[in-house]
Coordinates of C-alpha atoms in Angstrom, one line a residue:
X6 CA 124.5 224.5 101.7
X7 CA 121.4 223.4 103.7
X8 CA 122.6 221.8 107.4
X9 CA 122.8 218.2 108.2
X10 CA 121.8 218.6 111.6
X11 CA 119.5 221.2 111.8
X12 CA 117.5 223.9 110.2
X13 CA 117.8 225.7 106.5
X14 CA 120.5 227.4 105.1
X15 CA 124.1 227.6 107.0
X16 CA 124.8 231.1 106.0
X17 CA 121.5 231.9 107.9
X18 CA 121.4 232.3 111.2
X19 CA 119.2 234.4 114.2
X20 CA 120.9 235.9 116.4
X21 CA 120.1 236.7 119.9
X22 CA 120.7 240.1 121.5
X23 CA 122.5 239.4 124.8
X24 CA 119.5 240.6 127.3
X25 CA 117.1 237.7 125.7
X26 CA 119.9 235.2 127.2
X27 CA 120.3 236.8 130.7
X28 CA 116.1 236.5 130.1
X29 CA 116.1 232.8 130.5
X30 CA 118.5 232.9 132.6
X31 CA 116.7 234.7 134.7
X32 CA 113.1 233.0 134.3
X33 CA 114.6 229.2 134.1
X34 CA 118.7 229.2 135.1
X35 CA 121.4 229.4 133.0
X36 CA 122.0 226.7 130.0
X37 CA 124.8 224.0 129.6
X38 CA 125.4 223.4 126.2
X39 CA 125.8 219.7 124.8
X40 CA 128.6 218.3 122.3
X41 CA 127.7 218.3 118.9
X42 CA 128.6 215.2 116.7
X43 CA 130.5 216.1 113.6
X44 CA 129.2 214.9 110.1
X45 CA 132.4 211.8 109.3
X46 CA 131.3 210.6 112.8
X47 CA 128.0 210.1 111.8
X48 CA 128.6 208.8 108.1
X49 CA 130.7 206.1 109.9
X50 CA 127.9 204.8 111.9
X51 CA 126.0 204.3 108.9
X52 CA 125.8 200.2 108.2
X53 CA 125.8 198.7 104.4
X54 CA 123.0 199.4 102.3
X55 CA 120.6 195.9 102.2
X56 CA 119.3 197.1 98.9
X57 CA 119.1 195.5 95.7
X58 CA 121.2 197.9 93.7
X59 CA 118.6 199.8 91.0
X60 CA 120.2 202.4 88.8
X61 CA 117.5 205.1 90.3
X62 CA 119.1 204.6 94.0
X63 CA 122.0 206.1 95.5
X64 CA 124.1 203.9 98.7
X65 CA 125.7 207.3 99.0
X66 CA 126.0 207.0 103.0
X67 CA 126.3 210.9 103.0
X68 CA 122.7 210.8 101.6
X69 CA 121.4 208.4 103.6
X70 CA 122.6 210.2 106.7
X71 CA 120.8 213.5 105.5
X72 CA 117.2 211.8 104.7
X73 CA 117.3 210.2 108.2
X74 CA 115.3 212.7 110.1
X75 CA 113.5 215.5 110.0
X76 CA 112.9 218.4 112.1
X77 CA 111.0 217.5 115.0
X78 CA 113.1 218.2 118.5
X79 CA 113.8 214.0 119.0
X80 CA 114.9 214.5 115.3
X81 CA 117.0 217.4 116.9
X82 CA 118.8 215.3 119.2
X83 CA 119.2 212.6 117.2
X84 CA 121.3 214.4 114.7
X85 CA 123.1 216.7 117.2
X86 CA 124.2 213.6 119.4
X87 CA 124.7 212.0 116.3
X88 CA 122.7 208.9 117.9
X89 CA 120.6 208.1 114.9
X90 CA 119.7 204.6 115.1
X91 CA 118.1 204.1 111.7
X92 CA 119.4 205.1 108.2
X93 CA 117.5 204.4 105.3
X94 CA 119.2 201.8 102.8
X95 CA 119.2 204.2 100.1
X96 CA 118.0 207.3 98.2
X97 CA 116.0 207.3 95.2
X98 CA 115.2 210.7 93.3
X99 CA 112.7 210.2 90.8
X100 CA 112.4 212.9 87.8
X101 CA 108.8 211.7 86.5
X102 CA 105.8 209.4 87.3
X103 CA 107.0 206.6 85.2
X104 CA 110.3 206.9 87.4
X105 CA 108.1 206.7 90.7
X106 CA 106.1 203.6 89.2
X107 CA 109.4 201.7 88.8
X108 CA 110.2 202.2 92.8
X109 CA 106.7 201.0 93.5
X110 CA 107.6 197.9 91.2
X111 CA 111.1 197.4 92.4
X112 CA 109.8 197.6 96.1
X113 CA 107.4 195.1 95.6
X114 CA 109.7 193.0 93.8
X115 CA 112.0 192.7 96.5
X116 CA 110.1 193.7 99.7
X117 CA 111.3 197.1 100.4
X118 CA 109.6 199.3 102.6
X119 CA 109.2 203.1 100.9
X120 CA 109.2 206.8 103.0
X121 CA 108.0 209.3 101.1
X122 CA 110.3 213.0 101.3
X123 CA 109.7 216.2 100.0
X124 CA 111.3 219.2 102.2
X125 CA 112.2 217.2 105.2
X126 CA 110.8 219.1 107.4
X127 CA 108.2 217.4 109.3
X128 CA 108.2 217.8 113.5
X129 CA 105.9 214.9 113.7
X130 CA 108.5 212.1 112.9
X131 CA 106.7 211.4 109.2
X132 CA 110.0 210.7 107.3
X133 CA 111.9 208.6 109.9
X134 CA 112.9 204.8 109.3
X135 CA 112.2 202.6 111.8
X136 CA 114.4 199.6 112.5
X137 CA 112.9 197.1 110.1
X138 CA 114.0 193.5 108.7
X139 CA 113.2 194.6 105.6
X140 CA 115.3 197.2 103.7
X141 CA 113.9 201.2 103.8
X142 CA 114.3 203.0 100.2
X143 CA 113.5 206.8 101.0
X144 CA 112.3 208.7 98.0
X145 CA 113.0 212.2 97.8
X146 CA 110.8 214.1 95.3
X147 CA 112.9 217.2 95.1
X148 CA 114.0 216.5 91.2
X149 CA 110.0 217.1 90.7
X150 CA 109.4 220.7 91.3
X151 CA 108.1 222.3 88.1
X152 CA 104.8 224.2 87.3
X153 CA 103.8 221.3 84.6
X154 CA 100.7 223.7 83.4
X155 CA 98.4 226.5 84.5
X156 CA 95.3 226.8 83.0
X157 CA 94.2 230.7 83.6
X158 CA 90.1 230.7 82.6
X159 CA 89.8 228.3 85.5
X160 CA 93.1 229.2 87.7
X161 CA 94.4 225.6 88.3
X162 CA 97.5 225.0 88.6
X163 CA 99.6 221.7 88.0
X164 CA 102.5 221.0 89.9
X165 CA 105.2 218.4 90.7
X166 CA 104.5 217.1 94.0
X167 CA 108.7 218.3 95.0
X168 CA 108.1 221.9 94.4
X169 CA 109.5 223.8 97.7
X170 CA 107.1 227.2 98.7
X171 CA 109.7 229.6 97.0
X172 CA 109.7 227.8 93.6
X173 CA 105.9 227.4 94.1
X174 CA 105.3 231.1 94.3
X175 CA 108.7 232.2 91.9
X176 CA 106.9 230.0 88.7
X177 CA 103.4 231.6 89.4
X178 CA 104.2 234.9 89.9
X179 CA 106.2 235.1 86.7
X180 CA 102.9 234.7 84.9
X181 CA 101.4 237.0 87.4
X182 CA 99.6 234.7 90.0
X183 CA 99.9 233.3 93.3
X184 CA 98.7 230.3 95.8
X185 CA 99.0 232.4 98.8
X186 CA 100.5 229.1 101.1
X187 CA 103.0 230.3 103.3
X188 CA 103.3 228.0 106.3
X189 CA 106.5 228.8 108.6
X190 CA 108.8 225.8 106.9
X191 CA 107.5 227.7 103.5
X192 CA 111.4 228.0 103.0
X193 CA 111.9 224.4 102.7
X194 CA 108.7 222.2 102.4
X195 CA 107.0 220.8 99.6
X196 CA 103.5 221.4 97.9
X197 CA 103.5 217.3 98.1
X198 CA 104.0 217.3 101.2
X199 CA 101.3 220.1 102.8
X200 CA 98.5 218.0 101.2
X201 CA 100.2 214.7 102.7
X202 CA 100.1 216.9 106.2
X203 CA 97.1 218.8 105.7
X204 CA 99.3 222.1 106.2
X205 CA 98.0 225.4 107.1
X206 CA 99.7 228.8 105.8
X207 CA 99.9 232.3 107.8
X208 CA 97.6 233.7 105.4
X209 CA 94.8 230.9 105.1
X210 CA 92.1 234.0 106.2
X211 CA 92.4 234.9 102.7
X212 CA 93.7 232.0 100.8
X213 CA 92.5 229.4 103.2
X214 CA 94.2 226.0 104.5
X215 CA 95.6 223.4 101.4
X216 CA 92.2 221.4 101.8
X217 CA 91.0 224.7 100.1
X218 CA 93.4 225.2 97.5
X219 CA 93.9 221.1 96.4
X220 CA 92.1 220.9 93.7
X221 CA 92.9 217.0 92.6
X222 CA 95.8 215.3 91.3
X223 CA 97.6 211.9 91.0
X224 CA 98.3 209.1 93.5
X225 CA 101.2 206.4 92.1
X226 CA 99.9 203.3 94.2
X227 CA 101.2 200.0 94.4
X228 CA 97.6 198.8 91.8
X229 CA 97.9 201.7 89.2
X230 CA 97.5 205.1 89.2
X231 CA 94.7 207.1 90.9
X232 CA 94.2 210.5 89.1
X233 CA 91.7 212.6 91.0
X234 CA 90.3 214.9 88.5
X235 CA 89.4 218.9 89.0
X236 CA 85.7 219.8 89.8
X237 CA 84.6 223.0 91.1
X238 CA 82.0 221.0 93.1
X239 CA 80.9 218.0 92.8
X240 CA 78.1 215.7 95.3
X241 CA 79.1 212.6 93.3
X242 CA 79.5 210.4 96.6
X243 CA 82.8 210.9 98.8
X244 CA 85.3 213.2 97.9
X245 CA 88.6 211.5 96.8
X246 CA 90.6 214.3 97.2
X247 CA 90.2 213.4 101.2
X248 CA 91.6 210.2 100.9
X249 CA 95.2 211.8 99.2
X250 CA 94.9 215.0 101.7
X251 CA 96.1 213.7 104.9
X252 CA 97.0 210.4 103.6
X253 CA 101.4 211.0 105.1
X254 CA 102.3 208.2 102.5
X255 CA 100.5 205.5 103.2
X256 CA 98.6 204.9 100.4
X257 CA 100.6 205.5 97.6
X258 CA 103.1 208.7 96.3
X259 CA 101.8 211.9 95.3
X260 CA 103.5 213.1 92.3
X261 CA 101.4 216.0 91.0
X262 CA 99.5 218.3 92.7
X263 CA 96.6 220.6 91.4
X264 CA 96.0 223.7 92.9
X265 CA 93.5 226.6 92.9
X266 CA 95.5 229.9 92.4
X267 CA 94.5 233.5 92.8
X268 CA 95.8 236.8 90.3
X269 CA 98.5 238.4 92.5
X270 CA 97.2 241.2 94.7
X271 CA 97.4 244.5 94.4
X272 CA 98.2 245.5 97.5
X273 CA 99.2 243.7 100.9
X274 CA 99.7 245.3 104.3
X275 CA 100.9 244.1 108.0
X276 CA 100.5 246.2 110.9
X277 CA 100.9 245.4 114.9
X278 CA 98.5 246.5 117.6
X279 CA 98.3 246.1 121.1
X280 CA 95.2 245.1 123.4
X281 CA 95.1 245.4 127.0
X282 CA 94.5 242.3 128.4
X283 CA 94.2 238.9 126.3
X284 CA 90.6 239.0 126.8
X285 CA 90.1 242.1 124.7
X286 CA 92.6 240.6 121.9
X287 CA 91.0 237.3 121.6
X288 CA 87.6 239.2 121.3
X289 CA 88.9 241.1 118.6
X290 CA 89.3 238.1 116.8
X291 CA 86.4 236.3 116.9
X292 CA 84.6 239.2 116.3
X293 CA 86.3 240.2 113.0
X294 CA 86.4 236.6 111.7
X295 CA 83.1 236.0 112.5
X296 CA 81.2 239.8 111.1
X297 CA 83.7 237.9 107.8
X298 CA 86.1 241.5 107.7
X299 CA 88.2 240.4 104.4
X300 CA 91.9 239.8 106.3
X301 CA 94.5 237.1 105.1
X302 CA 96.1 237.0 108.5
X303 CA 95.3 237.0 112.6
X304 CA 97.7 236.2 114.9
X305 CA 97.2 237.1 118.7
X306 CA 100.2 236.6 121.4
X307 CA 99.2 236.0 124.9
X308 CA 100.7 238.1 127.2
X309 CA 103.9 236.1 128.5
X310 CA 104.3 236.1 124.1
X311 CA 104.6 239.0 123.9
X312 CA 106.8 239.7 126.8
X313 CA 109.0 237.3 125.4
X314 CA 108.8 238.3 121.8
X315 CA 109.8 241.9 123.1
X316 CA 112.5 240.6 125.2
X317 CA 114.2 238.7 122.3
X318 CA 114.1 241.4 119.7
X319 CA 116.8 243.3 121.5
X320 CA 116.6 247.2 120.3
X321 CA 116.2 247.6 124.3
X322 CA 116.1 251.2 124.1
X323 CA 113.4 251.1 121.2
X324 CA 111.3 248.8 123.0
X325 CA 111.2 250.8 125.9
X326 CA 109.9 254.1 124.3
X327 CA 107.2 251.6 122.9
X328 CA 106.4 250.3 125.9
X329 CA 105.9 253.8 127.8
X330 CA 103.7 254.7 124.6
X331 CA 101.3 251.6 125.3
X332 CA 101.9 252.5 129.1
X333 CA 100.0 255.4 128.5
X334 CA 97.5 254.3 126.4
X335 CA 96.3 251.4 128.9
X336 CA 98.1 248.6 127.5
X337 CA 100.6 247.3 130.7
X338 CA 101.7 244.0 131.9
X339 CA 99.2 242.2 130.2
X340 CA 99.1 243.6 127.1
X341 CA 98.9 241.3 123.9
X342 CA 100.0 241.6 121.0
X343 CA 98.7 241.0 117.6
X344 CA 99.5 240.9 113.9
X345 CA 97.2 242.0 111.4
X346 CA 97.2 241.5 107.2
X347 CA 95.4 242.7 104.7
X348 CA 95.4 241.7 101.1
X349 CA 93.7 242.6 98.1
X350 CA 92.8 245.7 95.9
X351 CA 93.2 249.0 97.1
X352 CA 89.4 249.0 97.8
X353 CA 89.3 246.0 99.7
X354 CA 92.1 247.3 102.3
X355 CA 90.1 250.7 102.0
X356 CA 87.1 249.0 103.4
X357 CA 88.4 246.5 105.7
X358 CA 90.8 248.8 107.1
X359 CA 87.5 251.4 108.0
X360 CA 85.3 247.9 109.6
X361 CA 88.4 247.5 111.6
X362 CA 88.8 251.0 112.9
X363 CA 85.5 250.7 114.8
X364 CA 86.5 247.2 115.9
X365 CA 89.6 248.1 117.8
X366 CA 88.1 251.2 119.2
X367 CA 85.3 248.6 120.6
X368 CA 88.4 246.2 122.5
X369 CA 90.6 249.2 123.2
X370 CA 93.1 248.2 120.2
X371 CA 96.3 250.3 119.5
X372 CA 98.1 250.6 116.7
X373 CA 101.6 250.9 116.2
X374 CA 101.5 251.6 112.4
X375 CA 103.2 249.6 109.7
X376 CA 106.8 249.6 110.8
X377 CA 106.2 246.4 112.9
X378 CA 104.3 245.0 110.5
X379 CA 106.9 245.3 108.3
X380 CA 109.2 244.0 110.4
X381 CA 107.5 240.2 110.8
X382 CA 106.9 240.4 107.4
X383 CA 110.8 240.3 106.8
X384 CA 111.0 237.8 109.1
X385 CA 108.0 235.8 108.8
X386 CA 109.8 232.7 107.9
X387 CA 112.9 232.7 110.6
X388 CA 111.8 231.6 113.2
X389 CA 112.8 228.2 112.7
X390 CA 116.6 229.3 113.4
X391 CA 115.6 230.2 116.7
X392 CA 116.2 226.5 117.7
X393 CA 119.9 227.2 116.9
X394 CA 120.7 230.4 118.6
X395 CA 118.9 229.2 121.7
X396 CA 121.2 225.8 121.8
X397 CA 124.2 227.7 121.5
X398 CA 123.2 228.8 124.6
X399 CA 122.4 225.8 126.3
X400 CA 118.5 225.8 125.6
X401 CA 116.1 223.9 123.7
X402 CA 113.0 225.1 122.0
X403 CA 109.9 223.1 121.0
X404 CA 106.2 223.6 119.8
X405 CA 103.3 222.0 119.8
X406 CA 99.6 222.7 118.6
X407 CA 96.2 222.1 118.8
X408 CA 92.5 223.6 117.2
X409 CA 89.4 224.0 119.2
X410 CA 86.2 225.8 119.4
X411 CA 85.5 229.1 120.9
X412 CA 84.1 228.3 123.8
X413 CA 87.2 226.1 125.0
X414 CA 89.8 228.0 124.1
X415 CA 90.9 229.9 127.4
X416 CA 90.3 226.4 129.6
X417 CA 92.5 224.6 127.0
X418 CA 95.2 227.1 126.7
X419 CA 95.6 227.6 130.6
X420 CA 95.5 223.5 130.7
X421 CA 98.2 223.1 128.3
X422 CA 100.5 225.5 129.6
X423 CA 100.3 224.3 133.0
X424 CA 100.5 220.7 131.9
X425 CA 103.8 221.8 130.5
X426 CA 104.9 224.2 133.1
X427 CA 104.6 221.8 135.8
X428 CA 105.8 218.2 133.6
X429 CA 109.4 218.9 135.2
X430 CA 108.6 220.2 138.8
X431 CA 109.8 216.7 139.8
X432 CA 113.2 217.8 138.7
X433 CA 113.2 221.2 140.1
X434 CA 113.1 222.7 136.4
X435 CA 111.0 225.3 135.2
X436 CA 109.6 225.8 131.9
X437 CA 109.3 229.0 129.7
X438 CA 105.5 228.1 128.1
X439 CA 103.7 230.9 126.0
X440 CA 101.1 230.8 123.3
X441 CA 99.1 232.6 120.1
X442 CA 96.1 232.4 118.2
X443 CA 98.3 231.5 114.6
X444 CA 95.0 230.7 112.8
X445 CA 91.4 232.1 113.4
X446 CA 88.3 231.0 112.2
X447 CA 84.7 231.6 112.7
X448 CA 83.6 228.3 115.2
X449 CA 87.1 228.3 116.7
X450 CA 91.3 228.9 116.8
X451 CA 94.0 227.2 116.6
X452 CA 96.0 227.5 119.6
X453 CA 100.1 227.0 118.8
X454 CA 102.5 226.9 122.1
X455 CA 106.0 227.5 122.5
X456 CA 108.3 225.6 125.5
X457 CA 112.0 226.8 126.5
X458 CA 113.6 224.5 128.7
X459 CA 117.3 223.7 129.9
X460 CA 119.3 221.2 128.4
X461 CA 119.7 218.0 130.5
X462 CA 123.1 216.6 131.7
X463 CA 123.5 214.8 128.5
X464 CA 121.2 213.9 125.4
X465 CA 119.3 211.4 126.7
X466 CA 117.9 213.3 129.8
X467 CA 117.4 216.3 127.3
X468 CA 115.4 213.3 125.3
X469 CA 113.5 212.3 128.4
X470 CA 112.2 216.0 129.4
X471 CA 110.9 216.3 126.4
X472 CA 109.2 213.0 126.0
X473 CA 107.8 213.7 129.4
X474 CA 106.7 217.2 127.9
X475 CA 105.4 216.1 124.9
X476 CA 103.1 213.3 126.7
X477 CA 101.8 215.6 129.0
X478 CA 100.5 218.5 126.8
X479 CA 99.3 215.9 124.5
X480 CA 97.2 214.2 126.7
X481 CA 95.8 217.0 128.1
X482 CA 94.7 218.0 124.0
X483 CA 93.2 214.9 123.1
X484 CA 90.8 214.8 126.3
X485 CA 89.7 218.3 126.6
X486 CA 88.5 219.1 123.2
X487 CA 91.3 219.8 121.2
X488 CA 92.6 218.0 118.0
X489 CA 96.0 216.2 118.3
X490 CA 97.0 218.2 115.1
X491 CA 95.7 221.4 113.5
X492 CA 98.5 222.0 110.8
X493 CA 101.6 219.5 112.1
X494 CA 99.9 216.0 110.9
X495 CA 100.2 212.8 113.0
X496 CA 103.1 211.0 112.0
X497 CA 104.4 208.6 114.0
X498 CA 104.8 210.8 117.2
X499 CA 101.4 211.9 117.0
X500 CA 99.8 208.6 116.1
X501 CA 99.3 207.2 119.8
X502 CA 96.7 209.7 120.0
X503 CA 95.0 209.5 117.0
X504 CA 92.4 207.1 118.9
X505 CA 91.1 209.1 121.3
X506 CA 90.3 212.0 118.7
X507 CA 89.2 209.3 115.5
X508 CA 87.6 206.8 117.8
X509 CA 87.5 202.8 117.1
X510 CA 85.1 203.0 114.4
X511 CA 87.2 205.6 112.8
X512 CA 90.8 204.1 113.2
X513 CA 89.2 200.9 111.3
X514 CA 88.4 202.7 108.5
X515 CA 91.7 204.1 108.0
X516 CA 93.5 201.4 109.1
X517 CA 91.1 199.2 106.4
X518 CA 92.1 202.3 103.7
X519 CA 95.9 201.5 104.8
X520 CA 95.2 197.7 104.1
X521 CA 93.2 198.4 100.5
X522 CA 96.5 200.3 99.6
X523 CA 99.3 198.5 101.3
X524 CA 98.6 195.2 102.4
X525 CA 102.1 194.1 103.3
X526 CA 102.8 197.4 104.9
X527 CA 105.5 198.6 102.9
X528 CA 104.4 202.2 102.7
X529 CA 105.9 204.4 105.3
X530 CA 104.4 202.1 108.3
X531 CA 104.4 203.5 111.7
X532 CA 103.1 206.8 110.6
X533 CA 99.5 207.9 110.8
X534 CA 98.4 204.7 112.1
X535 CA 100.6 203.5 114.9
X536 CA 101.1 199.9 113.5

């Protein structure tokens, strides 16, 4: 049974050894933990349903509690405090286009405003109702999650826009192929919703991000349908695959998705090495990407990471052995670490694996061999939990991140993290801030930060430390050369920024393509364009 207030599964969980709690304590004070609201108490907030009853929508006030947020860490809040505010009016779950046209009908019929929802797991607020005067219809495209076709000469793949990661992969490896898009909600979200979000998996190196793999599809607007057919290339004026990839529901509803999918690999391998000093590791990087070494995956941990990542994965005794080994071979206090994959045919990791050798012996690289590797490979996907352990213990966990080039990457790391380390000083708290390299390209990074911070005396202080958070790193982003989103999207938490990265000229067009599509603003307002 997935949780109501929270992330995945509830017979998952991530547990914390007791050392990475006397950690925090240490670096940041001891937690107080905060009441949770129980699931009735919430249900009997929820007001009546101002719908016009349609026999594809459910009033179910159960439902309409569970598709009022998503997972961002104000969605958090909301549902632990059980403080919601808005509830959508209703739930529709659509089985086909011809279903979806009907909503698009029915909400223009009666002035309804629509929110698209695939996985429910967006940290940017995408999926959230506002408190209208019109009625809100959320419509939840889980019931369309099939592999609809595959054509093998040219490897495209058709699918309903509601297909989660692990039914995405299951249908295409039965016929022996794979998309390769593992981004870390890939438990939960939706192949509709990474194009909506222009999503990024862990192994885009290989596969590369979903603007890569989209191949075309169809749109359900409220004038027709807009089928974007499949080209290899085409230089037949601008590409309209752009306008569907990034578009977070306000043009219309994706209900089937095209994708370009590889044969499955023969091989795939993770290891863990260590560098030094995060000079040497971040070197490493752009130098592999860059000489184009064939890897699906770099991920580099700055050194406070990696301190961190080592503290929480209890084994103390383990870690310590490790630790004198990298002791000894020059990698101390400020050692990074990073994770490596490589997928492909035996003699593709053959020959990467011997470019690589001479790579790591240039930065001072050590390996630890495989069994690491192995290790966040089981785990890739959990991390997410994480937010639950530490709140048991009076903590609260958030992310952000951001994309620049090269050249800016140090000044905007070190910028970020002080922005954040030093947003609470006025309230004598201190911040746990660390960062990684999650994807690497050839002109630049993405940087993605992690912040640990106390809970407040009561929700809405925890609320304001992280609004005061939030606004600080993010300002800091948008004026020193980073993008306000590398993989997250812009939502509605992200779309007071949008201007200062899109400029005027730029926010017209959209908001002229939001206007084309949606005059009356019916179609997930608030989000992308902050209207």
């Amino acid at each position: 049974m997935r949780r109501w207030n929270g992330w995945g599964d509830e017979s998952t969980s991530m547990e914390l050894p007791q050392s990475a709690g006397q950690f925090l304590q240490t670096l940041i004070g001891k937690g107080d933990c905060l009441a949770d609201a129980g699931l009735q108490q919430v249900i009997d907030k929820v007001p009546p349903s101002r719908l016009v009853e349609h026999k594809l929508i459910s009033l179910d006030k159960e439902q309409r509690v569970r598709h009022a947020r998503g997972q961002s860490l104000p969605d958090w809040l909301a549902m632990r405090s059980g403080d919601i505010h808005a509830f959508p009016d209703g739930v529709c779950f659509p089985k086909n286009r011809q279903e979806v046209k009907e909503i698009l009908a029915y909400a223009c019929e009666h002035d309804v405003e629509l929110i698209p929802y695939g996985g429910g797991t967006s940290v940017a607020g995408h999926i959230n109702p506002k408190v209208s005067e019109r009625p809100v219809l959320t419509v939840d495209m889980g019931h369309m999650n099939q592999l609809l076709d595959l054509d093998p000469d040219s490897n495209i793949a058709t699918f309903g826009a509601g297909t989660p990661g692990p039914m995405v992969e299951a249908q295409l490896r039965a016929k022996g192929y794979t998309l390769g898009h593992f981004p870390q909600s890939f438990e939960l979200s939706t192949i509709g919703g990474w194009v909506a979000s222009r999503s990024s998996g862990q192994q885009s190196l290989r596969y590369g991000r979903i603007e890569q793999m989209f191949a075309g599809g169809n749109l359900e607007t409220f004038d027709g349908s807009m089928d974007v057919p499949t080209f290899p290339a085409s230089s037949a004026g601008p590409d309209l695959r752009e306008l569907l990839l990034g578009s977070e529901g306000r043009f219309g509803i994706l209900t089937e998705i095209k994708v370009r999918v590889s044969k499955l690999p023969e091989r795939e391998e993770f290891s863990v090495f260590f560098f030094p000093s995060w000079e040497q590791a971040a070197g490493f990087c752009k130098q592999v990407v860059q000489n184009r070494i064939p890897l699906s995956m770099l991920r580099v941990s700055n050194a406070v990471e990696t301190q961190t990542q080592l503290k929480l994965a209890g084994h103390e005794n383990g870690i310590k052995w490790l630790e004198r080994y990298l002791a000894l071979r020059g990698c101390k206090d400020s050692k990074c670490m990073l994770t490596l994959g490589i997928t492909g045919s035996k003699l593709q990791l053959t020959s990467a694996q011997k470019q690589l050798k001479k790579q790591l012996g240039t930065f001072s690289g050590v390996s630890t061999g495989k069994l690491l590797g192995k290790k966040w490979q089981q785990n890739r996907f959990r991390f997410p939990y994480l937010r639950e352990a530490l709140w048991q213990q009076g903590y609260v966990v958030d992310t952000l991140e951001t994309a620049t080039d090269w050249g800016n990457v140090d000044a905007l790391m070190l910028r970020i993290e002080t922005a954040l380390s030093q947003a609470l000083t006025g309230q004598d708290e201190k911040i746990h801030v660390f960062t990684h390299l999650s994807h690497v390209y050839g002109q630049g990074c993405s940087l993605y930060t992690t912040y640990i911070y106390r809970n407040g005396q009561d929700y809405e202080q925890t609320l304001e430390r992280w609004q005061q958070l939030k606004h600080s790193a993010s300002e800091v982003i948008v004026n020193n050369g980073g993008t306000i989103s590398h993989q997250h999207g812009v939502g509605k938490d992200h779309a007071p920024y949008l201007m200062q990265e899109k400029g005027e000229l730029g926010m017209n067009v959209l908001a002229k393509l939001c206007e084309h599509f949606d005059p009356k603003k019916q179609l997930n307002p608030g989000t992308l364009l902050d209207d």
